[in-house]
């Protein structure tokens, strides 16, 4: 079945495009398009990086979760995952310069990206949580701060507020 993910903000593309940045992420996405898998089944099939791929899919709003009942009545139910979207419909207006900045964040090397995320976290801990304050203090464009918050699993973007993400279950 064909389902379309609607994207109304350019930064919402960040986790979707980042999902295709590694072979493991791509393979997890492809597997979840075809069926329902538990975390253990995905780990056996793809190894390391599966949990991160699931978190990225969740942050993109593309992950469906349900409980699988065990065959053994004494066993515990497990969560199983599936991807619901096969297509993308983007409806936003953005300058090519801003689009380029968003793409730069998506494909930024991991060490450089983690350095910027650390600076953003330091700003949040100092009480500056708004995109405007963070961008001014770090001398970054607001769209870059928003894109960083969307790519990072350590941050949450809620409107124009950037928060430190809580460690939660997938």
PDB file of N, CA and C in Angstrom, residues 1-5 29 32-33 36 57 61-65 82-87:
ATOM      1  N   UNK A   1       0.845  -1.179   0.000  1.00  0.00           N
ATOM      2  CA  UNK A   1       0.000   0.000   0.000  1.00  0.00           C
ATOM      3  C   UNK A   1       0.893   1.246   0.000  1.00  0.00           C
ATOM      4  N   UNK A   2       0.506   2.208  -0.765  1.00  0.00           N
ATOM      5  CA  UNK A   2       1.261   3.444  -0.905  1.00  0.00           C
ATOM      6  C   UNK A   2       0.724   4.494   0.055  1.00  0.00           C
ATOM      7  N   UNK A   3       1.617   4.999   0.940  1.00  0.00           N
ATOM      8  CA  UNK A   3       1.237   6.068   1.854  1.00  0.00           C
ATOM      9  C   UNK A   3       2.217   7.211   1.684  1.00  0.00           C
ATOM     10  N   UNK A   4       1.685   8.420   1.788  1.00  0.00           N
ATOM     11  CA  UNK A   4       2.476   9.618   1.532  1.00  0.00           C
ATOM     12  C   UNK A   4       2.695  10.385   2.831  1.00  0.00           C
ATOM     13  N   UNK A   5       3.953  10.722   3.099  1.00  0.00           N
ATOM     14  CA  UNK A   5       4.324  11.564   4.246  1.00  0.00           C
ATOM     15  C   UNK A   5       4.266  13.018   3.784  1.00  0.00           C
ATOM     16  N   UNK A  29      15.183   0.631   6.981  1.00  0.00           N
ATOM     17  CA  UNK A  29      13.994   1.233   6.363  1.00  0.00           C
ATOM     18  C   UNK A  29      13.364   0.264   5.365  1.00  0.00           C
ATOM     19  N   UNK A  32      11.677  -2.682   7.067  1.00  0.00           N
ATOM     20  CA  UNK A  32      10.439  -2.306   7.748  1.00  0.00           C
ATOM     21  C   UNK A  32       9.319  -1.936   6.785  1.00  0.00           C
ATOM     22  N   UNK A  33       9.658  -1.628   5.545  1.00  0.00           N
ATOM     23  CA  UNK A  33       8.625  -1.411   4.532  1.00  0.00           C
ATOM     24  C   UNK A  33       7.934  -2.729   4.186  1.00  0.00           C
ATOM     25  N   UNK A  36       6.860  -6.468   9.598  1.00  0.00           N
ATOM     26  CA  UNK A  36       6.980  -6.084  10.997  1.00  0.00           C
ATOM     27  C   UNK A  36       8.125  -6.872  11.613  1.00  0.00           C
ATOM     28  N   UNK A  57      13.711   7.180  12.498  1.00  0.00           N
ATOM     29  CA  UNK A  57      12.396   6.975  11.884  1.00  0.00           C
ATOM     30  C   UNK A  57      11.284   7.511  12.784  1.00  0.00           C
ATOM     31  N   UNK A  61       8.530  10.727  12.302  1.00  0.00           N
ATOM     32  CA  UNK A  61       7.100  10.416  12.312  1.00  0.00           C
ATOM     33  C   UNK A  61       6.738   9.327  11.331  1.00  0.00           C
ATOM     34  N   UNK A  62       7.676   8.429  11.055  1.00  0.00           N
ATOM     35  CA  UNK A  62       7.458   7.403  10.036  1.00  0.00           C
ATOM     36  C   UNK A  62       7.392   5.987  10.614  1.00  0.00           C
ATOM     37  N   UNK A  63       7.482   5.837  11.924  1.00  0.00           N
ATOM     38  CA  UNK A  63       7.563   4.517  12.538  1.00  0.00           C
ATOM     39  C   UNK A  63       6.237   4.145  13.179  1.00  0.00           C
ATOM     40  N   UNK A  64       5.776   2.959  12.848  1.00  0.00           N
ATOM     41  CA  UNK A  64       4.571   2.417  13.450  1.00  0.00           C
ATOM     42  C   UNK A  64       5.001   1.312  14.417  1.00  0.00           C
ATOM     43  N   UNK A  65       4.368   1.239  15.573  1.00  0.00           N
ATOM     44  CA  UNK A  65       4.748   0.275  16.612  1.00  0.00           C
ATOM     45  C   UNK A  65       3.506  -0.479  17.071  1.00  0.00           C
ATOM     46  N   UNK A  82       7.328  -1.108  12.065  1.00  0.00           N
ATOM     47  CA  UNK A  82       7.009  -1.094  10.641  1.00  0.00           C
ATOM     48  C   UNK A  82       7.069   0.355  10.154  1.00  0.00           C
ATOM     49  N   UNK A  83       7.455   0.543   8.895  1.00  0.00           N
ATOM     50  CA  UNK A  83       7.459   1.877   8.297  1.00  0.00           C
ATOM     51  C   UNK A  83       6.192   2.011   7.459  1.00  0.00           C
ATOM     52  N   UNK A  84       5.512   3.118   7.656  1.00  0.00           N
ATOM     53  CA  UNK A  84       4.228   3.291   6.992  1.00  0.00           C
ATOM     54  C   UNK A  84       4.286   4.131   5.720  1.00  0.00           C
ATOM     55  N   UNK A  85       5.350   4.896   5.536  1.00  0.00           N
ATOM     56  CA  UNK A  85       5.378   5.823   4.407  1.00  0.00           C
ATOM     57  C   UNK A  85       6.337   5.364   3.317  1.00  0.00           C
ATOM     58  N   UNK A  86       5.840   5.418   2.079  1.00  0.00           N
ATOM     59  CA  UNK A  86       6.645   5.036   0.922  1.00  0.00           C
ATOM     60  C   UNK A  86       6.952   6.221   0.021  1.00  0.00           C
ATOM     61  N   UNK A  87       6.203   7.295   0.183  1.00  0.00           N
ATOM     62  CA  UNK A  87       6.356   8.472  -0.666  1.00  0.00           C
ATOM     63  C   UNK A  87       6.372   9.739   0.185  1.00  0.00           C
TER      64      UNK A  87
END
